[in-house]
C-alpha cells in the first residue's frame, strides 16, 4: 500500500513537472506573441493579386488614391444657421489639424493659398492667352467690360484684383475648375439640396488603408466638432472611415464572438466531462495550435491581418475536435496513450486532409488568403500533434476518470435505407440547382471583399449622391514616358472631351491638364505675352477716352512683365492645397511610365467613348505609339479581377481536392473506403452551397474559403464515423465524440455568423450549415454497415 | 474731402440730437430705431428715380449711372438701370436675377454670404425689419425724424473683408441716399431724386 502511494507520489510529481513544463512553454509562446504581434487591417490584402497595369492602377487608387484619402463629413440635426456656423468652425479647426491636408466646406476664402498659386500663374494657366489677347483692341474691349461691371454692385470679388488682372485671366482659370460636381451652397457653405445637412470634405494625410491613423483622424473631427458645437450631429464616411470602422468592427466581433463561443464550448465541455482536468487537456492543443500558427504567420508575413485573426478564432471549432475525439474514445480503464495509438491513423488522416484543403489557400497569391492557409495548416498540425503526443505524455499512465454520457443511437433510422436515399436526393437536387442557376450566384463585385457592412456602404453612396459627387469609375488614362509627355497627351485629348461633352456623351470631366498644362503649353502662352513697352503702348491706346485713371493698371503691367520671365508652373507649386492633392492622385507614375487620369462624370455609353478613342490616329501628333489615351473602367477591371481570382481559387481548390483524394486512398488503403469517406464530405459541399444560394446569397471569395473548411470538417466526421469500431462500447464512444465535436463546431461558427462584418458572417453561416450537413450525411453514409 | 466731412456730419447730427433731446422728450416719443423702423414699414410701395455715383481709386472720375428703384412688399427689390446702358437687378424670394446684355442670370442668395447680406440690408431698410438688419449688421442711428442716418457695419468677417459699412439716410419714412463703402476704399453713393 505504502509502495503504491509512493509510486503514485512519484507519478504525480512527475506529471506535475510535465504540466509545469507545458505551462511554461505556453507562457513563453504567449509572451512572444503579445510582444511581437503586429495586426494590420488593410483590406486590400484580401484583394486579388493584380496582373495587368490597369489592375495595379485600381489597387493603387483603392489603397492610396485621391478617393481613398477623402473623408466626407455631414453635419445634421440642427437648423441651417447653426449647421453653417458649425461647418465654418469645423473647417477652421481641421485646417490646422496635423491629420489633414485640408478641409473644404465650399466657403470662398478657404482656398487662399491655392488661389494665390492660380493668381500668380494665371498667364500660364488661362486658355485665353495668345498673341492677340493683349493687343490694343482686345484690351479696349476688356476694359469696357470691366467698366460696365464696376458700376454693378455685385462684382465686388473680382474688383479687388481688377488693377492686376483687367483681362480676367484669373476668372478664366477658375472657370476651368469643374464646378459641375459641387454641392449646393447655403450661407456660403456646402449643403444638401434640402438644407438638412452641411457637408465638408477633408483630406487625410494618412492613406486610406491606414486604419489606425484614419481612426485618429476621425477622433480629431469628432473632438473638433464637440468644441465648435456639441449639439450638432455628425456622420463620417469615406474609404479611410471604412478602414477604421471595419477594423473596429472586426476586432470587436473577433473578440466578442470568440469569447462567446469559448464560453459556450467551455460550458459544453464541463457538461460532458464534469471535471476540470479533461477540459483543460482538450483546450491545450487548440491554444498551442493557435499561438504557434499566429507566430508562424507573423514570422512569414511580418504582420497578421485582422481578418486572419478573426478567422483564427474559428480554428478553435475544428481543432478542439481532435482532443475530444481522443479523450472520448478512451475506454474505461484505458490510458490516453493506448487510445491515441488506436485512433492514431484516423487522427493523422483527419489532420492531413484538413491541411491539404488549407494548402490551396496557402498557394494563393493574395496575402490575406495565404495567411489564412498558413494559419490553418500550422494550427491544425500543431493541434493534431499535441493531441497525439502531448496529451498522452502529460497524462502518462494516469487513467482519466470521467462520466461518459450516453448518446441515444437513432441508429435504426440510419440503418434503414430511406434516409440515405433522402440524402442522395438532396445532393442531386442541390447539384442540379447549382448547375441550372450558374453563374448568377457568383459574386463579381469587388465590394463584396470589402469588410465594410452593407449599411455603411449604402450611407456613403447616399451622401455622395446628395453632395452631387458621384463616385467615378471611368477615367481617361493618358500615358507618357515622362510626366511632361503624359500631360501633353492629356492636353491633346481636351478638344475631344469638349466634343463629347457637347454631344452629351459625358456630363463633365476634370482634366489635370487644366491646372497643370504641359510645360510647352505654358511656355507658349508666356512667350506670347507682349514686352513692357508694347503692352504699355497698347494699354495707353485702349484707355484713351475711358474713365479709368491713366496709371490705374500699373500692377497689371508689372504682373505681365514678371510672368514673362516666370518658370513654368509645376506640381510642387500646388503643395498643401486641394488641387495639389488632386494632382498627386491623378498624375501618377506606374512602372516607369507616367499616367495622367481624367475622371469622367455622367457617361451615357462607355462603348461610344472607347470607339471614338480608337478611331483617333495612334499616338496623337507625335506618332509614338506609347503615348496614348485609353478609357479605363475601374468597375469593369474590378469585375475581371474578381472573376480571374475566382477561377484561380477554383483551380487551387481542385488541386487541394486531388491531394485529399490521394491522401485518403493511401491512408485508408481502399478505394471503397475512400468513397465512403469522400462522398458525404463532397455531398455536404454541394448541399451547403445550394442552400446558401437558394437563400439569395451570392458566393464570393470568403464563401469559398469557408467551403474548404467545410470540406476539412466533413472529412473529419466521415473519417471518425468510418473507422470500424471493435465493439458496441466503442461505437457508443464514437457517437459521443462526434456529437461533442459537431456541437462545438456548430456553436463556434454559429456565433461567427452573428457578426456584422460580411467576411465573418459569410464564413460563420457557411461553416455552421456545412458542419451540420456533413454530420448528417456522414452518419447516413460513412458508417460501415454491419451486415 | 469726403472722409473729412463724415465725422463732421456725425458731430453736427450729435449736437443737433443733444439740442433737440429735451424738446423731443416733451413730444409724444423719442426718435429711435424702433420709431424709424415703424416709419419705414408704413411707407407706401414706390418706384423712384435714382442717380448712382461710383468712386474708385482706379477711376479718374466717378461713373455715373441712373435708373429707377422699386420696392414691392414683402421682399421684392428691383433696380432698373437705364443709363448709360440697360441693366436690371431684381431680388425676389431667395434669388437674385441679373439681366445684362439681354442675358438673364439667376443666383441663389444663399450661395454667397455677400449676396445675402446685401439683399438683407436693402430689404431690411425698405421693410423696416430691424431683426433682419441686426442678423447681419451692427446698427447705429443718428439724427432726427426729419433727417436720419442709419449706419450698418457688417458683423461677419466674410462680409467685412469686402464691405466696410453701408449708410442709409433719409427723412421720415423716405430713403434719400444709400452709400456703400468698400474695404478697398471704393464707394458708391445712390441718391434718390
mmCIF file of N, CA, C and O in Angstrom, chain A residues 100-151:
data_model
loop_
_atom_site.group_PDB
_atom_site.id
_atom_site.type_symbol
_atom_site.label_atom_id
_atom_site.label_comp_id
_atom_site.label_asym_id
_atom_site.label_seq_id
_atom_site.Cartn_x
_atom_site.Cartn_y
_atom_site.Cartn_z
ATOM 1 N N UNK A 100 -4.817 66.416 -41.222
ATOM 2 C CA UNK A 100 -5.461 66.720 -42.500
ATOM 3 C C UNK A 100 -4.624 67.644 -43.375
ATOM 4 O O UNK A 100 -3.951 68.541 -42.881
ATOM 5 N N UNK A 101 -4.687 67.375 -44.680
ATOM 6 C CA UNK A 101 -4.076 68.286 -45.643
ATOM 7 C C UNK A 101 -4.919 69.546 -45.749
ATOM 8 O O UNK A 101 -4.416 70.652 -45.813
ATOM 9 N N UNK A 102 -6.211 69.354 -45.827
ATOM 10 C CA UNK A 102 -7.115 70.500 -45.879
ATOM 11 C C UNK A 102 -8.515 70.025 -45.528
ATOM 12 O O UNK A 102 -8.800 68.829 -45.534
ATOM 13 N N UNK A 103 -9.362 70.977 -45.216
ATOM 14 C CA UNK A 103 -10.771 70.668 -45.005
ATOM 15 C C UNK A 103 -11.564 71.729 -45.734
ATOM 16 O O UNK A 103 -11.405 72.916 -45.474
ATOM 17 N N UNK A 104 -12.377 71.299 -46.696
ATOM 18 C CA UNK A 104 -13.119 72.251 -47.512
ATOM 19 C C UNK A 104 -14.591 72.200 -47.152
ATOM 20 O O UNK A 104 -15.130 71.124 -46.917
ATOM 21 N N UNK A 105 -15.234 73.367 -47.070
ATOM 22 C CA UNK A 105 -16.678 73.389 -46.859
ATOM 23 C C UNK A 105 -17.383 74.261 -47.883
ATOM 24 O O UNK A 105 -18.526 74.628 -47.712
ATOM 25 N N UNK A 106 -16.669 74.609 -48.954
ATOM 26 C CA UNK A 106 -17.275 75.374 -50.028
ATOM 27 C C UNK A 106 -17.098 76.865 -49.878
ATOM 28 O O UNK A 106 -17.367 77.621 -50.807
ATOM 29 N N UNK A 107 -16.654 77.297 -48.691
ATOM 30 C CA UNK A 107 -16.535 78.732 -48.484
ATOM 31 C C UNK A 107 -15.385 79.297 -49.321
ATOM 32 O O UNK A 107 -14.364 78.652 -49.522
ATOM 33 N N UNK A 108 -15.605 80.511 -49.827
ATOM 34 C CA UNK A 108 -14.682 81.065 -50.824
ATOM 35 C C UNK A 108 -13.293 81.351 -50.298
ATOM 36 O O UNK A 108 -12.296 81.134 -50.986
ATOM 37 N N UNK A 109 -13.241 81.854 -49.056
ATOM 38 C CA UNK A 109 -11.922 82.266 -48.578
ATOM 39 C C UNK A 109 -11.073 81.084 -48.139
ATOM 40 O O UNK A 109 -10.036 81.225 -47.554
ATOM 41 N N UNK A 110 -11.601 79.864 -48.423
ATOM 42 C CA UNK A 110 -10.886 78.707 -47.945
ATOM 43 C C UNK A 110 -9.659 78.360 -48.742
ATOM 44 O O UNK A 110 -8.711 77.805 -48.247
ATOM 45 N N UNK A 111 -9.750 78.684 -50.003
ATOM 46 C CA UNK A 111 -8.673 78.234 -50.876
ATOM 47 C C UNK A 111 -7.672 79.356 -51.112
ATOM 48 O O UNK A 111 -7.239 79.590 -52.233
ATOM 49 N N UNK A 112 -7.322 80.059 -50.031
ATOM 50 C CA UNK A 112 -6.480 81.245 -50.174
ATOM 51 C C UNK A 112 -5.135 80.905 -50.813
ATOM 52 O O UNK A 112 -4.746 81.531 -51.799
ATOM 53 N N UNK A 113 -4.476 79.872 -50.293
ATOM 54 C CA UNK A 113 -3.144 79.526 -50.805
ATOM 55 C C UNK A 113 -3.243 79.089 -52.267
ATOM 56 O O UNK A 113 -2.487 79.526 -53.132
ATOM 57 N N UNK A 114 -4.234 78.222 -52.506
ATOM 58 C CA UNK A 114 -4.439 77.732 -53.862
ATOM 59 C C UNK A 114 -4.741 78.891 -54.809
ATOM 60 O O UNK A 114 -4.230 78.963 -55.918
ATOM 61 N N UNK A 115 -5.595 79.817 -54.336
ATOM 62 C CA UNK A 115 -5.946 80.985 -55.129
ATOM 63 C C UNK A 115 -4.708 81.791 -55.490
ATOM 64 O O UNK A 115 -4.572 82.267 -56.613
ATOM 65 N N UNK A 116 -3.795 81.914 -54.540
ATOM 66 C CA UNK A 116 -2.569 82.670 -54.805
ATOM 67 C C UNK A 116 -1.740 82.003 -55.899
ATOM 68 O O UNK A 116 -1.188 82.674 -56.766
ATOM 69 N N UNK A 117 -1.668 80.668 -55.848
ATOM 70 C CA UNK A 117 -0.914 79.947 -56.883
ATOM 71 C C UNK A 117 -1.542 80.201 -58.254
ATOM 72 O O UNK A 117 -0.854 80.537 -59.220
ATOM 73 N N UNK A 118 -2.868 80.047 -58.308
ATOM 74 C CA UNK A 118 -3.560 80.238 -59.593
ATOM 75 C C UNK A 118 -3.398 81.675 -60.078
ATOM 76 O O UNK A 118 -3.201 81.929 -61.260
ATOM 77 N N UNK A 119 -3.474 82.611 -59.140
ATOM 78 C CA UNK A 119 -3.350 84.033 -59.484
ATOM 79 C C UNK A 119 -1.946 84.321 -60.028
ATOM 80 O O UNK A 119 -1.780 84.976 -61.053
ATOM 81 N N UNK A 120 -0.952 83.785 -59.338
ATOM 82 C CA UNK A 120 0.440 84.056 -59.726
ATOM 83 C C UNK A 120 0.731 83.481 -61.108
ATOM 84 O O UNK A 120 1.468 84.045 -61.890
ATOM 85 N N UNK A 121 0.108 82.345 -61.412
ATOM 86 C CA UNK A 121 0.419 81.686 -62.682
ATOM 87 C C UNK A 121 -0.706 81.827 -63.694
ATOM 88 O O UNK A 121 -0.827 81.025 -64.607
ATOM 89 N N UNK A 122 -1.551 82.843 -63.534
ATOM 90 C CA UNK A 122 -2.752 82.919 -64.374
ATOM 91 C C UNK A 122 -2.422 83.035 -65.858
ATOM 92 O O UNK A 122 -3.166 82.564 -66.697
ATOM 93 N N UNK A 123 -1.284 83.653 -66.178
ATOM 94 C CA UNK A 123 -0.972 83.818 -67.606
ATOM 95 C C UNK A 123 -0.468 82.525 -68.235
ATOM 96 O O UNK A 123 -0.527 82.349 -69.436
ATOM 97 N N UNK A 124 0.022 81.610 -67.401
ATOM 98 C CA UNK A 124 0.422 80.299 -67.921
ATOM 99 C C UNK A 124 -0.770 79.351 -67.964
ATOM 100 O O UNK A 124 -0.788 78.381 -68.718
ATOM 101 N N UNK A 125 -1.790 79.647 -67.136
ATOM 102 C CA UNK A 125 -2.914 78.723 -66.991
ATOM 103 C C UNK A 125 -4.118 79.075 -67.856
ATOM 104 O O UNK A 125 -4.857 78.186 -68.289
ATOM 105 N N UNK A 126 -4.320 80.356 -68.083
ATOM 106 C CA UNK A 126 -5.538 80.748 -68.795
ATOM 107 C C UNK A 126 -5.491 80.320 -70.252
ATOM 108 O O UNK A 126 -4.537 80.614 -70.966
ATOM 109 N N UNK A 127 -6.531 79.629 -70.700
ATOM 110 C CA UNK A 127 -6.545 79.172 -72.096
ATOM 111 C C UNK A 127 -6.737 80.322 -73.084
ATOM 112 O O UNK A 127 -6.546 80.157 -74.271
ATOM 113 N N UNK A 128 -7.116 81.520 -72.550
ATOM 114 C CA UNK A 128 -7.372 82.651 -73.448
ATOM 115 C C UNK A 128 -6.102 83.354 -73.901
ATOM 116 O O UNK A 128 -6.135 84.173 -74.815
ATOM 117 N N UNK A 129 -4.994 83.064 -73.223
ATOM 118 C CA UNK A 129 -3.767 83.813 -73.515
ATOM 119 C C UNK A 129 -3.193 83.404 -74.869
ATOM 120 O O UNK A 129 -2.925 82.233 -75.115
ATOM 121 N N UNK A 130 -3.075 84.373 -75.761
ATOM 122 C CA UNK A 130 -2.368 84.174 -77.035
ATOM 123 C C UNK A 130 -1.841 85.522 -77.492
ATOM 124 O O UNK A 130 -2.044 86.536 -76.807
ATOM 125 N N UNK A 131 -1.204 85.562 -78.612
ATOM 126 C CA UNK A 131 -0.508 86.792 -79.005
ATOM 127 C C UNK A 131 -1.484 87.948 -79.274
ATOM 128 O O UNK A 131 -1.111 89.111 -79.171
ATOM 129 N N UNK A 132 -2.725 87.636 -79.619
ATOM 130 C CA UNK A 132 -3.685 88.710 -79.916
ATOM 131 C C UNK A 132 -4.402 89.235 -78.666
ATOM 132 O O UNK A 132 -5.074 90.257 -78.710
ATOM 133 N N UNK A 133 -4.238 88.484 -77.566
ATOM 134 C CA UNK A 133 -5.058 88.744 -76.385
ATOM 135 C C UNK A 133 -4.762 90.101 -75.751
ATOM 136 O O UNK A 133 -5.606 90.672 -75.069
ATOM 137 N N UNK A 134 -3.536 90.632 -75.972
ATOM 138 C CA UNK A 134 -3.165 91.883 -75.316
ATOM 139 C C UNK A 134 -2.935 93.002 -76.325
ATOM 140 O O UNK A 134 -2.235 93.963 -76.056
ATOM 141 N N UNK A 135 -3.530 92.866 -77.492
ATOM 142 C CA UNK A 135 -3.473 93.947 -78.484
ATOM 143 C C UNK A 135 -4.373 95.085 -77.999
ATOM 144 O O UNK A 135 -5.216 94.879 -77.120
ATOM 145 N N UNK A 136 -4.189 96.277 -78.572
ATOM 146 C CA UNK A 136 -4.977 97.427 -78.132
ATOM 147 C C UNK A 136 -6.495 97.183 -78.242
ATOM 148 O O UNK A 136 -7.219 97.445 -77.290
ATOM 149 N N UNK A 137 -7.007 96.651 -79.358
ATOM 150 C CA UNK A 137 -8.466 96.434 -79.456
ATOM 151 C C UNK A 137 -8.982 95.427 -78.426
ATOM 152 O O UNK A 137 -10.025 95.648 -77.820
ATOM 153 N N UNK A 138 -8.204 94.349 -78.231
ATOM 154 C CA UNK A 138 -8.629 93.342 -77.265
ATOM 155 C C UNK A 138 -8.654 93.933 -75.851
ATOM 156 O O UNK A 138 -9.588 93.698 -75.078
ATOM 157 N N UNK A 139 -7.625 94.704 -75.516
ATOM 158 C CA UNK A 139 -7.570 95.344 -74.209
ATOM 159 C C UNK A 139 -8.730 96.318 -74.038
ATOM 160 O O UNK A 139 -9.347 96.401 -72.977
ATOM 161 N N UNK A 140 -9.015 97.058 -75.115
ATOM 162 C CA UNK A 140 -10.100 98.039 -75.060
ATOM 163 C C UNK A 140 -11.425 97.335 -74.719
ATOM 164 O O UNK A 140 -12.162 97.778 -73.834
ATOM 165 N N UNK A 141 -11.682 96.252 -75.400
ATOM 166 C CA UNK A 141 -12.922 95.505 -75.157
ATOM 167 C C UNK A 141 -12.980 95.018 -73.709
ATOM 168 O O UNK A 141 -14.019 95.138 -73.038
ATOM 169 N N UNK A 142 -11.847 94.519 -73.221
ATOM 170 C CA UNK A 142 -11.806 94.011 -71.852
ATOM 171 C C UNK A 142 -12.056 95.140 -70.857
ATOM 172 O O UNK A 142 -12.812 94.971 -69.887
ATOM 173 N N UNK A 143 -11.451 96.295 -71.114
ATOM 174 C CA UNK A 143 -11.592 97.421 -70.182
ATOM 175 C C UNK A 143 -13.021 97.951 -70.168
ATOM 176 O O UNK A 143 -13.557 98.298 -69.113
ATOM 177 N N UNK A 144 -13.640 97.992 -71.351
ATOM 178 C CA UNK A 144 -15.027 98.473 -71.409
ATOM 179 C C UNK A 144 -15.941 97.559 -70.600
ATOM 180 O O UNK A 144 -16.823 98.004 -69.870
ATOM 181 N N UNK A 145 -15.682 96.278 -70.734
ATOM 182 C CA UNK A 145 -16.462 95.302 -69.978
ATOM 183 C C UNK A 145 -16.264 95.516 -68.471
ATOM 184 O O UNK A 145 -17.216 95.496 -67.687
ATOM 185 N N UNK A 146 -15.012 95.748 -68.074
ATOM 186 C CA UNK A 146 -14.715 95.955 -66.651
ATOM 187 C C UNK A 146 -15.399 97.214 -66.129
ATOM 188 O O UNK A 146 -15.886 97.246 -64.999
ATOM 189 N N UNK A 147 -15.447 98.229 -66.970
ATOM 190 C CA UNK A 147 -16.081 99.487 -66.580
ATOM 191 C C UNK A 147 -17.576 99.249 -66.316
ATOM 192 O O UNK A 147 -18.139 99.765 -65.344
ATOM 193 N N UNK A 148 -18.167 98.479 -67.183
ATOM 194 C CA UNK A 148 -19.585 98.166 -67.018
ATOM 195 C C UNK A 148 -19.804 97.390 -65.708
ATOM 196 O O UNK A 148 -20.737 97.659 -64.959
ATOM 197 N N UNK A 149 -18.929 96.464 -65.446
ATOM 198 C CA UNK A 149 -19.049 95.642 -64.224
ATOM 199 C C UNK A 149 -18.838 96.474 -62.969
ATOM 200 O O UNK A 149 -19.412 96.201 -61.922
ATOM 201 N N UNK A 150 -17.973 97.489 -63.102
ATOM 202 C CA UNK A 150 -17.629 98.320 -61.954
ATOM 203 C C UNK A 150 -18.866 99.030 -61.422
ATOM 204 O O UNK A 150 -19.003 99.244 -60.221
ATOM 205 N N UNK A 151 -19.761 99.377 -62.328
ATOM 206 C CA UNK A 151 -20.979 100.051 -61.920
ATOM 207 C C UNK A 151 -21.931 99.135 -61.175
ATOM 208 O O UNK A 151 -22.761 99.586 -60.400
#
